[in-house]
Coordinates of C-alpha atoms and ligand atoms in Angstrom, one line a residue:
Chain E
M1484 CA -0.2 0.3 0.2
G1485 CA 1.5 4.0 -0.8
Q1486 CA 1.6 6.3 1.0
T1487 CA 0.1 9.8 1.5
L1488 CA 2.2 12.7 1.1
S1489 CA 3.3 13.8 4.7
E1490 CA 3.7 10.2 5.6
K1491 CA 6.5 10.7 3.3
I1492 CA 8.1 14.0 4.1
L1493 CA 7.8 12.5 8.2
A1494 CA 9.0 8.8 7.1
H1495 CA 12.3 10.4 5.2
A1496 CA 12.7 12.9 8.3
A1497 CA 12.6 10.2 10.7
G1498 CA 15.3 8.3 8.3
Q1499 CA 12.9 5.4 7.4
P1500 CA 11.3 4.1 4.8
V1501 CA 7.6 3.8 5.9
A1502 CA 5.5 5.9 7.9
R1503 CA 1.5 4.9 9.0
P1504 CA -0.5 6.7 10.7
G1505 CA -0.6 6.5 14.8
E1506 CA 3.1 5.3 14.4
I1507 CA 5.2 7.5 16.8
L1508 CA 8.0 8.7 15.2
T1509 CA 11.4 11.0 16.4
C1510 CA 12.1 12.9 13.3
R1511 CA 14.5 15.9 12.3
V1512 CA 13.8 19.4 11.8
D1513 CA 15.1 20.7 8.3
L1514 CA 14.3 24.4 9.6
A1515 CA 12.8 25.7 12.5
L1516 CA 10.4 29.4 12.7
L1517 CA 11.0 31.0 16.1
L1518 CA 9.1 34.2 16.7
D1519 CA 9.6 37.4 19.3
S1520 CA 6.3 36.0 20.5
G1521 CA 6.5 32.5 21.6
G1522 CA 10.6 32.5 20.6
P1523 CA 13.7 33.9 22.2
R1524 CA 12.2 34.9 25.5
R1525 CA 10.4 31.6 26.5
I1526 CA 13.4 29.7 24.6
W1527 CA 16.6 31.6 26.1
P1528 CA 16.2 31.1 29.7
R1529 CA 15.8 27.6 29.2
L1530 CA 19.2 27.0 26.9
K1531 CA 20.3 28.5 30.0
E1532 CA 18.2 26.8 32.4
L1533 CA 19.8 24.0 30.4
G1534 CA 23.8 25.0 30.1
T1535 CA 23.8 25.0 26.4
G1536 CA 23.4 26.6 22.7
V1537 CA 21.5 26.2 19.8
W1538 CA 21.7 22.9 17.6
D1539 CA 22.2 24.4 14.5
A1540 CA 21.4 28.0 13.7
D1541 CA 22.0 27.8 10.3
R1542 CA 18.1 25.6 10.2
I1543 CA 17.1 28.6 12.5
V1544 CA 15.0 31.4 11.3
L1545 CA 13.9 33.8 13.8
C1546 CA 11.6 37.1 13.0
T1547 CA 9.9 39.9 15.1
D1548 CA 6.5 40.4 13.8
H1549 CA 3.7 40.1 16.9
F1550 CA 5.5 43.0 19.3
T1551 CA 5.9 44.8 16.2
P1552 CA 6.8 48.0 16.7
A1553 CA 6.9 48.1 19.8
V1554 CA 4.3 50.4 21.7
D1555 CA 5.6 50.2 25.3
A1556 CA 8.7 49.7 27.5
E1557 CA 7.5 46.0 27.5
S1558 CA 7.5 45.0 24.2
A1559 CA 10.6 47.0 23.7
A1560 CA 12.2 44.9 26.0
I1561 CA 10.6 41.7 24.1
L1562 CA 12.2 43.3 20.3
Q1563 CA 15.8 44.0 21.9
L1564 CA 16.2 40.0 23.8
T1565 CA 15.3 38.4 20.6
R1566 CA 18.0 40.7 18.4
E1567 CA 20.2 39.8 21.5
F1568 CA 19.8 36.4 20.8
A1569 CA 20.2 36.8 17.0
A1570 CA 23.7 38.1 18.0
E1571 CA 24.6 36.0 20.7
F1572 CA 23.8 32.6 18.3
G1573 CA 24.8 33.6 15.1
I1574 CA 21.4 33.5 13.5
R1575 CA 22.0 34.4 10.2
N1576 CA 18.2 34.5 8.8
F1577 CA 17.1 37.0 11.0
F1578 CA 14.3 39.3 10.0
D1579 CA 13.7 42.6 12.6
M1580 CA 10.6 44.3 11.8
R1581 CA 10.6 43.2 7.2
G1582 CA 6.9 41.4 8.7
I1583 CA 5.2 38.3 9.3
G1584 CA 7.4 35.5 9.8
H1585 CA 5.3 32.8 7.9
V1586 CA 4.9 35.3 5.1
L1587 CA 8.6 36.1 5.4
L1588 CA 9.7 32.0 5.2
A1589 CA 7.5 32.1 1.9
E1590 CA 8.8 35.3 0.6
Q1591 CA 12.6 34.5 1.0
G1592 CA 11.5 31.2 -0.4
L1593 CA 13.2 29.3 2.5
L1594 CA 10.7 26.4 2.5
Q1595 CA 11.1 23.8 -0.3
P1596 CA 9.0 20.5 -1.1
G1597 CA 9.4 17.8 1.2
M1598 CA 10.9 19.5 4.2
F1599 CA 10.1 18.9 7.4
A1600 CA 10.1 22.0 9.5
C1601 CA 8.5 23.8 12.6
G1602 CA 7.5 26.8 13.5
G1603 CA 7.0 28.3 17.5
D1604 CA 3.3 29.4 16.2
S1605 CA 0.0 28.2 15.6
H1606 CA 0.0 28.9 11.7
S1607 CA 3.3 27.7 11.0
S1608 CA 1.1 25.0 9.3
M1609 CA 0.8 28.3 6.5
G1610 CA 4.1 26.6 4.8
G1611 CA 2.7 23.2 4.0
A1612 CA 1.5 25.5 0.6
F1613 CA 5.1 24.9 -0.5
G1614 CA 4.7 21.0 -0.5
C1615 CA 7.0 20.7 3.1
F1616 CA 5.7 19.3 6.6
M1617 CA 5.6 22.1 8.7
A1618 CA 3.6 22.4 11.8
G1619 CA 2.8 24.8 15.3
F1620 CA 4.0 24.0 18.4
G1621 CA 4.2 25.7 21.6
A1622 CA 7.7 27.4 23.1
I1623 CA 8.9 24.2 25.4
E1624 CA 9.0 21.6 22.3
M1625 CA 10.5 24.2 20.3
T1626 CA 12.9 24.2 23.0
G1627 CA 13.7 20.6 22.7
V1628 CA 13.8 21.5 18.8
V1629 CA 16.8 23.9 19.3
V1630 CA 18.5 22.1 21.5
T1631 CA 18.4 18.6 19.7
G1632 CA 16.9 19.4 16.7
E1633 CA 14.5 16.3 16.6
I1634 CA 11.1 16.2 18.3
W1635 CA 8.6 13.7 18.6
I1636 CA 5.6 13.5 16.5
Q1637 CA 2.7 10.8 15.9
V1638 CA 2.3 10.6 12.4
P1639 CA -1.2 11.7 11.9
E1640 CA -3.9 10.6 9.1
T1641 CA -4.2 12.5 5.9
V1642 CA -7.8 13.6 4.9
Q1643 CA -8.0 15.0 0.9
L1644 CA -9.8 17.9 0.1
N1645 CA -10.5 18.2 -4.0
W1646 CA -11.2 21.6 -5.0
S1647 CA -12.6 21.5 -8.6
G1648 CA -13.8 24.3 -11.1
R1649 CA -13.4 27.7 -10.8
F1650 CA -14.7 30.6 -8.4
G1651 CA -16.7 33.3 -9.5
H1652 CA -15.8 36.9 -9.6
G1653 CA -15.0 38.0 -5.9
V1654 CA -14.9 34.2 -4.5
V1655 CA -11.4 33.3 -3.0
A1656 CA -9.4 31.0 -0.9
K1657 CA -10.1 32.7 2.2
D1658 CA -14.0 31.7 1.6
I1659 CA -13.3 28.4 1.1
A1660 CA -11.3 28.4 3.9
L1661 CA -14.3 29.8 6.1
F1662 CA -16.2 27.3 4.0
L1663 CA -14.3 24.2 5.7
C1664 CA -14.5 25.9 9.1
R1665 CA -18.3 25.3 8.7
E1666 CA -17.8 22.5 7.2
L1667 CA -15.4 20.2 9.3
G1668 CA -16.1 22.2 12.1
M1669 CA -12.5 23.0 14.0
E1670 CA -12.0 19.6 15.7
N1671 CA -9.8 17.4 13.1
G1672 CA -7.1 16.6 15.7
G1673 CA -4.4 13.7 14.3
R1674 CA -5.3 15.0 10.6
V1675 CA -3.4 16.5 7.9
I1676 CA -5.8 18.2 5.6
E1677 CA -4.2 18.1 1.8
Y1678 CA -5.6 20.1 -0.3
G1679 CA -6.1 19.0 -4.5
G1680 CA -7.9 19.8 -7.1
E1681 CA -7.9 22.6 -10.2
T1682 CA -9.2 25.1 -8.2
V1683 CA -6.2 24.5 -6.0
R1684 CA -3.2 23.9 -8.7
A1685 CA -4.8 27.7 -10.4
M1686 CA -4.3 29.6 -7.0
S1687 CA -0.7 31.4 -6.9
V1688 CA 1.0 30.2 -3.6
W1689 CA -0.2 33.2 -1.7
E1690 CA -3.6 32.0 -2.6
R1691 CA -2.5 28.6 -1.4
M1692 CA -1.0 29.8 2.1
V1693 CA -4.5 31.0 2.8
L1694 CA -5.8 27.3 3.0
T1695 CA -3.1 25.9 4.8
N1696 CA -2.8 28.5 7.6
M1697 CA -6.2 28.4 8.1
A1698 CA -5.5 24.3 8.8
A1699 CA -4.9 25.6 12.3
E1700 CA -8.5 26.5 12.5
L1701 CA -9.6 23.1 11.3
G1702 CA -7.5 21.9 14.4
A1703 CA -6.1 20.2 12.2
E1704 CA -1.9 18.6 12.6
T1705 CA -1.2 20.6 9.7
G1706 CA -2.2 21.2 5.7
I1707 CA -0.1 20.8 2.5
V1708 CA -0.3 21.1 -0.8
A1709 CA 1.8 19.1 -2.7
A1710 CA 4.4 21.2 -5.2
D1711 CA 4.1 21.4 -8.7
E1712 CA 5.0 24.3 -11.2
V1713 CA 4.1 27.0 -9.7
T1714 CA 5.7 26.1 -6.2
L1715 CA 9.1 26.0 -8.2
A1716 CA 8.2 29.3 -9.8
A1717 CA 7.4 30.8 -6.6
L1718 CA 10.7 29.6 -5.4
R1719 CA 12.9 31.0 -8.4
A1720 CA 11.0 34.4 -8.0
A1721 CA 12.3 34.5 -4.2
G1722 CA 16.2 33.5 -6.0
R1723 CA 16.0 29.8 -4.8
E1724 CA 16.4 27.1 -7.2
P1725 CA 14.2 24.3 -6.1
A1726 CA 15.4 20.8 -5.6
A1727 CA 16.0 18.8 -7.8
E1728 CA 13.6 16.2 -6.3
A1729 CA 11.1 18.7 -5.5
L1730 CA 8.0 17.4 -7.8
Q1731 CA 8.9 13.5 -6.7
W1732 CA 7.4 14.9 -3.2
R1733 CA 3.5 13.5 -3.5
G1734 CA 1.2 11.6 -2.6
D1735 CA 1.2 7.5 -4.6
A1736 CA -1.9 6.6 -6.6
D1737 CA -2.5 4.0 -3.7
A1738 CA -2.2 5.7 -0.7
A1739 CA -4.9 5.4 2.3
Y1740 CA -6.8 8.4 3.0
L1741 CA -8.7 8.9 5.6
D1742 CA -11.5 10.5 3.6
V1743 CA -11.5 12.3 0.3
R1744 CA -14.2 15.4 -0.5
N1745 CA -14.9 16.5 -3.4
Y1746 CA -16.2 20.3 -3.8
A1747 CA -16.8 22.4 -6.8
A1748 CA -15.6 25.8 -6.8
D1749 CA -18.3 27.2 -8.7
D1750 CA -20.8 27.4 -6.6
L1751 CA -19.3 28.8 -4.1
V1752 CA -20.6 32.3 -2.3
P1753 CA -18.6 35.0 -0.6
Q1754 CA -18.6 33.6 3.3
V1755 CA -18.5 35.3 6.7
A1756 CA -17.8 33.9 10.1
A1757 CA -19.6 35.8 12.8
P1758 CA -18.8 36.0 16.1
H1759 CA -17.0 33.7 17.9
S1760 CA -15.4 31.2 15.7
P1761 CA -14.4 31.2 12.7
A1762 CA -16.8 27.8 12.4
N1763 CA -19.5 30.3 12.9
S1764 CA -19.6 30.6 8.8
G1765 CA -21.8 31.1 6.4
P1766 CA -22.8 33.2 3.1
V1767 CA -21.8 36.7 3.2
D1768 CA -25.9 37.5 2.9
S1769 CA -26.4 35.9 6.3
C1770 CA -24.5 38.6 7.6
D1771 CA -25.5 41.7 5.6
K1772 CA -27.2 44.0 7.9
V1773 CA -24.6 43.8 10.3
R1774 CA -23.1 47.8 10.7
I1775 CA -19.3 47.7 10.9
G1776 CA -17.6 50.4 12.6
Q1777 CA -13.3 49.0 12.2
A1778 CA -12.6 47.1 9.0
Y1779 CA -9.5 45.6 9.2
I1780 CA -6.7 44.4 6.9
G1781 CA -4.1 42.4 8.6
A1782 CA -2.3 39.2 9.7
C1783 CA -0.4 36.4 7.5
V1784 CA -3.5 35.6 6.3
G1785 CA -4.7 38.2 4.9
A1786 CA -2.4 41.3 3.9
K1787 CA -0.5 39.8 1.4
L1788 CA 0.2 42.1 -1.7
T1789 CA -2.4 39.6 -3.2
D1790 CA -4.7 40.6 -0.9
L1791 CA -4.4 44.0 -1.2
H1792 CA -4.6 44.0 -4.5
M1793 CA -8.5 43.0 -4.2
V1794 CA -9.2 45.5 -1.4
A1795 CA -7.8 48.6 -3.9
E1796 CA -9.6 46.8 -6.2
V1797 CA -13.0 46.7 -4.8
L1798 CA -11.6 50.7 -3.2
K1799 CA -10.5 52.0 -6.6
G1800 CA -12.6 55.7 -6.8
R1801 CA -14.5 54.4 -4.0
K1802 CA -14.7 56.2 -0.1
V1803 CA -14.4 54.1 3.0
A1804 CA -18.1 55.1 4.7
N1805 CA -18.5 57.3 7.1
G1806 CA -18.9 56.4 10.6
S1807 CA -16.5 52.7 9.6
R1808 CA -12.8 53.1 9.2
L1809 CA -10.4 50.5 7.5
L1810 CA -7.0 49.7 9.1
V1811 CA -4.6 48.3 6.8
A1812 CA -1.7 46.2 8.3
P1813 CA 0.8 44.7 5.4
S1814 CA 2.1 41.7 6.3
S1815 CA 6.0 42.2 5.4
S1816 CA 8.1 45.0 4.1
A1817 CA 8.3 44.0 1.0
V1818 CA 4.2 43.9 0.4
M1819 CA 4.8 47.4 1.8
A1820 CA 7.3 48.6 -0.5
Q1821 CA 5.4 46.6 -3.7
A1822 CA 2.2 48.1 -2.9
A1823 CA 3.8 52.0 -3.1
A1824 CA 5.2 50.9 -6.2
D1825 CA 2.2 49.6 -8.1
G1826 CA 0.0 52.2 -7.0
T1827 CA -2.2 49.6 -4.7
L1828 CA -1.2 52.2 -1.3
A1829 CA -2.2 54.9 -3.0
T1830 CA -5.6 53.5 -3.7
I1831 CA -6.3 52.4 -0.7
S1832 CA -5.3 55.3 1.3
A1833 CA -7.1 57.6 -1.3
A1834 CA -10.4 55.9 0.0
G1835 CA -9.6 57.3 3.0
A1836 CA -8.0 53.9 4.5
Y1837 CA -5.1 54.5 7.2
I1838 CA -2.0 52.5 7.0
L1839 CA -0.4 50.7 9.5
P1840 CA 2.8 49.5 10.2
T1841 CA 4.0 46.1 9.6
G1842 CA 3.3 43.0 12.0
C1843 CA 0.7 41.0 13.7
G1844 CA -0.5 44.5 15.0
A1845 CA -4.6 43.8 15.6
C1846 CA -4.9 40.7 15.3
A1847 CA -3.8 39.4 18.4
A1848 CA -4.2 42.1 20.4
L1849 CA -0.8 43.3 20.8
G1850 CA -0.5 46.1 18.3
A1851 CA -2.5 49.3 16.9
G1852 CA -6.0 48.5 16.4
V1853 CA -7.9 47.3 19.4
L1854 CA -11.5 46.6 19.6
A1855 CA -13.4 49.3 22.2
E1856 CA -16.4 47.0 24.5
N1857 CA -19.2 45.9 21.8
E1858 CA -17.3 47.6 18.5
V1859 CA -18.2 45.4 15.2
C1860 CA -15.1 44.4 13.3
I1861 CA -14.9 42.8 9.7
S1862 CA -11.4 41.5 9.6
S1863 CA -9.5 39.8 7.3
T1864 CA -7.4 37.7 9.8
N1865 CA -8.4 34.5 10.7
R1866 CA -9.4 34.1 14.0
N1867 CA -12.6 35.9 15.7
F1868 CA -12.3 33.8 19.3
K1869 CA -14.1 36.4 21.6
G1870 CA -11.5 38.8 23.4
R1871 CA -8.7 37.6 20.8
M1872 CA -9.1 41.4 18.7
G1873 CA -9.6 43.1 22.4
A1874 CA -12.2 43.7 24.4
N1875 CA -14.2 40.5 25.6
S1876 CA -17.7 41.7 24.2
A1877 CA -16.1 43.2 21.3
Q1878 CA -17.6 41.4 17.7
V1879 CA -15.1 40.3 15.3
Y1880 CA -16.4 38.7 11.8
L1881 CA -14.2 37.3 9.7
A1882 CA -13.6 37.4 5.8
S1883 CA -12.2 37.9 2.4
P1884 CA -9.6 41.1 1.5
Y1885 CA -12.9 41.5 -1.3
T1886 CA -15.6 41.6 1.3
V1887 CA -14.1 43.4 4.3
A1888 CA -13.3 46.1 1.6
A1889 CA -16.8 46.2 0.7
S1890 CA -18.1 45.9 3.8
A1891 CA -15.6 49.1 5.1
V1892 CA -17.5 50.8 2.0
A1893 CA -20.7 50.3 2.6
G1894 CA -20.7 50.6 6.2
R1895 CA -21.8 47.2 6.7
I1896 CA -21.1 43.3 5.8
A1897 CA -21.7 43.5 2.3
D1898 CA -21.2 41.3 -1.0
P1899 CA -18.1 42.5 -2.6
R1900 CA -19.6 41.0 -6.0
E1901 CA -21.5 44.2 -5.9
F1902 CA -18.5 46.1 -6.4
L1903 CA -17.2 44.1 -8.9
A1904 CA -16.7 44.8 -12.8
Chain P
M695 CA 2.7 8.3 39.7
K696 CA 0.1 9.1 42.6
I697 CA -3.9 9.2 42.4
I698 CA -5.0 12.9 41.4
S699 CA -7.7 13.8 43.7
G700 CA -9.9 16.9 43.8
R701 CA -13.2 18.9 42.5
A702 CA -14.8 19.4 38.9
F703 CA -14.8 22.3 36.5
V704 CA -16.7 21.7 33.8
F705 CA -16.4 23.5 30.4
G706 CA -18.7 23.0 27.5
D707 CA -16.6 22.7 23.4
D708 CA -14.6 24.5 22.5
I709 CA -12.7 26.3 25.1
N710 CA -9.9 28.1 23.3
T711 CA -6.5 29.4 24.3
D712 CA -7.6 33.0 24.2
V713 CA -9.6 32.8 26.9
M714 CA -6.9 30.6 29.2
A715 CA -4.3 33.3 28.3
P716 CA -5.8 36.1 27.2
G717 CA -3.8 37.9 25.1
L718 CA -4.4 41.7 26.9
Y719 CA -2.2 40.3 29.8
F720 CA 0.4 38.7 27.6
K721 CA 2.8 41.3 29.2
A722 CA 2.1 40.8 32.6
P723 CA 3.2 38.0 35.1
M724 CA 2.4 34.8 35.1
A725 CA 0.7 35.2 38.8
E726 CA -2.1 38.5 36.6
M727 CA -2.2 36.3 33.5
A728 CA -3.5 33.2 35.7
R729 CA -6.2 35.5 37.5
H730 CA -7.9 36.0 34.4
C731 CA -7.6 32.4 33.1
L732 CA -11.0 31.2 31.5
E733 CA -12.8 34.6 32.6
A734 CA -14.6 35.2 29.7
V735 CA -16.4 31.7 30.4
N736 CA -16.0 31.3 34.1
P737 CA -15.4 34.6 36.2
D738 CA -15.0 32.7 39.4
F739 CA -12.9 30.2 38.1
A740 CA -9.1 31.9 39.0
R741 CA -10.8 32.9 42.1
Q742 CA -12.4 29.4 43.2
V743 CA -9.8 26.5 41.8
Q744 CA -7.7 24.9 44.7
P745 CA -4.7 22.4 44.4
G746 CA -5.3 19.0 42.9
D747 CA -8.9 20.1 41.5
L748 CA -9.4 18.9 37.5
I749 CA -10.5 20.8 34.0
V750 CA -13.6 18.3 32.3
A751 CA -14.6 20.0 29.4
G752 CA -16.0 18.7 26.0
R753 CA -14.6 18.5 22.8
N754 CA -12.0 20.3 21.7
F755 CA -10.5 21.6 25.2
G756 CA -7.2 23.9 24.3
V757 CA -7.9 24.9 20.7
G758 CA -6.0 27.8 19.4
S759 CA -2.8 28.9 19.4
A760 CA 0.3 27.7 20.5
R761 CA 0.4 30.0 23.4
E762 CA 1.7 28.0 26.2
Q763 CA 0.7 30.7 28.4
A764 CA -2.6 28.2 28.6
A765 CA -1.0 25.2 29.9
L766 CA 1.4 27.5 32.3
A767 CA -2.1 29.6 34.1
L768 CA -3.6 25.8 34.6
T769 CA 0.1 24.5 35.9
H770 CA 0.2 27.9 38.0
L771 CA -3.1 27.4 39.4
G772 CA -2.8 24.5 40.3
V773 CA -5.2 22.0 38.1
G774 CA -4.2 18.9 38.3
A775 CA -5.6 17.4 35.7
V776 CA -7.6 17.8 32.6
L777 CA -10.1 15.6 31.1
A778 CA -11.6 16.9 28.4
V779 CA -13.9 14.7 25.0
S780 CA -10.5 16.0 22.6
F781 CA -7.9 18.7 22.7
G782 CA -6.4 20.8 20.8
R783 CA -3.0 20.0 19.2
I784 CA -0.8 21.9 20.4
F785 CA -2.2 22.9 23.6
Y786 CA -2.9 19.1 24.4
R787 CA 1.5 18.6 23.9
N788 CA 2.1 21.6 25.9
A789 CA -0.2 20.3 28.6
L790 CA 1.9 17.7 29.0
N791 CA 5.5 19.0 28.4
F792 CA 4.7 21.1 31.9
G793 CA 3.6 17.8 33.3
L794 CA 0.1 18.4 33.2
P795 CA -1.8 15.6 32.8
A796 CA -4.2 15.6 29.7
L797 CA -6.5 12.4 29.3
V798 CA -8.9 11.8 26.8
F799 CA -12.1 11.1 28.2
P800 CA -15.3 10.8 26.2
G801 CA -17.8 10.9 29.4
A802 CA -17.0 14.2 30.4
G803 CA -20.7 15.4 29.7
L804 CA -21.2 12.9 32.7
I805 CA -19.5 15.0 35.1
R806 CA -21.1 18.0 37.0
A807 CA -19.1 20.8 38.3
G808 CA -18.3 20.3 41.9
D809 CA -18.3 16.4 42.0
T810 CA -15.1 14.6 43.9
L811 CA -13.1 12.6 40.9
Q812 CA -10.3 10.5 41.8
L813 CA -7.3 9.7 38.7
D814 CA -4.4 7.6 37.7
P815 CA -3.1 8.9 34.8
V816 CA -1.1 6.0 34.2
T817 CA -4.1 3.4 34.4
G818 CA -6.6 5.7 33.4
R819 CA -8.8 4.7 35.8
I820 CA -11.6 7.9 36.5
E821 CA -13.3 7.4 40.1
R822 CA -16.6 9.5 41.3
P823 CA -16.6 8.1 44.6
A824 CA -19.9 9.6 45.6
T825 CA -21.4 7.6 43.4
G826 CA -19.4 5.1 43.1
E827 CA -18.8 4.7 39.2
S828 CA -15.4 4.6 37.6
W829 CA -15.0 4.9 34.0
T830 CA -11.8 3.7 32.6
V831 CA -9.7 5.7 30.0
Q832 CA -6.6 5.6 27.6
G833 CA -4.2 5.8 30.1
L834 CA -0.8 8.3 28.8
P835 CA 1.1 6.6 26.9
V836 CA 4.7 5.0 27.9
H837 CA 6.6 7.3 25.5
L838 CA 5.3 10.9 27.4
M839 CA 4.8 9.1 30.3
A840 CA 9.1 9.1 30.5
M841 CA 8.8 12.4 30.1
I842 CA 5.9 13.5 32.3
E843 CA 7.6 11.0 35.0
A844 CA 11.3 13.0 34.6
G845 CA 9.0 16.3 35.5
G846 CA 8.2 17.5 32.1
L847 CA 10.2 18.1 28.9
M848 CA 12.7 20.3 30.6
P849 CA 14.1 18.2 33.3
W850 CA 13.8 15.2 30.6
L851 CA 16.1 17.0 28.2
K852 CA 18.8 17.3 31.5
L853 CA 18.5 14.0 31.5
R854 CA 19.3 13.9 28.1
L855 CA 22.3 16.6 27.9
A856 CA 24.4 14.9 31.3
K857 CA 23.7 11.0 29.3
E858 CA 25.2 12.8 26.7
K859 CA 28.1 14.6 28.1
T860 CA 29.4 11.1 30.3
Ligands
SF4_907 S1 -1.2 37.4 11.9 FE1 -1.8 37.1 13.3 S2 -2.6 34.8 13.0 FE2 -0.8 35.0 11.8 S3 1.4 34.8 13.4 FE3 0.3 37.2 14.0 S4 -0.8 36.9 15.5 FE4 -0.2 35.0 14.6

């Protein structure tokens, strides 16, 4: 019997020919992503306690994104400690205030198909868009990774989701992700979600990253998309030559999947997740009377260049409604620069939007754009848990960048298809 | 590992890590973070919980972010174990790494708030002395017990590093 893509990657990382679901393997880590949030500030004291250093500085990627830019002395101290850690251990892949870590990995071309990677953040699953197995772990386990270069994994089952057909205009990967949160629920522990089918093949890696990012909301071990020419082109665009065997990393035809489901993209309409759960999603018209105060474009999942292009497409020649505000936090310096160069930022700011610094920002209530009691926000982020973006009573709706931008113009939750030619 | 005995604090489905460790208190010391642990779903929890008490929850306990403060806030408050119908994966791993036993208990819905429970995390036996009922769930697997018995991942790493030196 054959193996799925993730079984193959895990077997390879464990140095054995085959891996079967349920088996517990000790895997060698190809790349470890550390962020300012759960990285050096949690790991360094433990390294001191253990009297040891890092296993391989060149396999560690370190980014500051959660506490950037510093808003008070405490966040400044966390950033300072993170910089000192990079210097102390000679971490060359240190990106200080250059953007959100998950997006930087892609921009820098640091992920190759077939890799086994770990990140100290739940949305590390985003890396799976490059055909690698990348999952999120807590800081305590990342300490173990940083010390030993190894981690134990119970081989997950694979669920394959195939999307066929073409999206209608105004429907994007985020709508698939929100639809799946309702369809599959948030309790898919011990499973890898493998996304495929012609709709996914037609997506850029940036859109595929939306799917793998929100495998975290499905509660999955991680998400993955097998590499193809799109993946290789993205690596080359980032200035990296793909590994020779990159396209060989795919599941066998006779692999055993826990479940295989087929969906049609043609039928999908824009989705909105109502408070306080991504699984509380439905078609956009289920919420279309809801007035909004804040519209937020931000986060790893929802403020890439492709996302800002969607926003500009809606905003071109329009204004943010009186009584509403649109906050836009591009996900990296490169996104900011590209959006400035191609006119996207000009279009967005001409509509009256407020451009925020790059970083996690309001997504986790750590930066600018936090919500007051009872405020209503529509957001391109991935989580709308109670209190996540500010006050416990704040009401956060999740949607695609198209829908967030359309809602900012309408002053209420709106169907973006009304604003697109 | 010895028997864990305490009162049950009962929670529903999908209790996420944000309500265990609210982002608003990220920069505060753990003692303050712990005071706000789970307040969005049970404002009295942090005040009432006693060392050894158990959390009994529905499906997907600890869904959400990788923040280890969620598990740490529970150990800080002295929670003895977590029994849930199912767990969020990172929370589950974090809990065990901090020596907090976390067991899958399909019958969690039968437990009432305030019930006194006794749990043997190795055999997976759960008892409710007041009614004489007991349930047996999957105990913690051997590879995890070695680490938990060492006291969690850190003590286990210390043992491993010490071995490598000799
Ligand atoms: S943007 Fe939000 S979801 Fe993404 S890494 Fe930052 S805090 Fe997490």
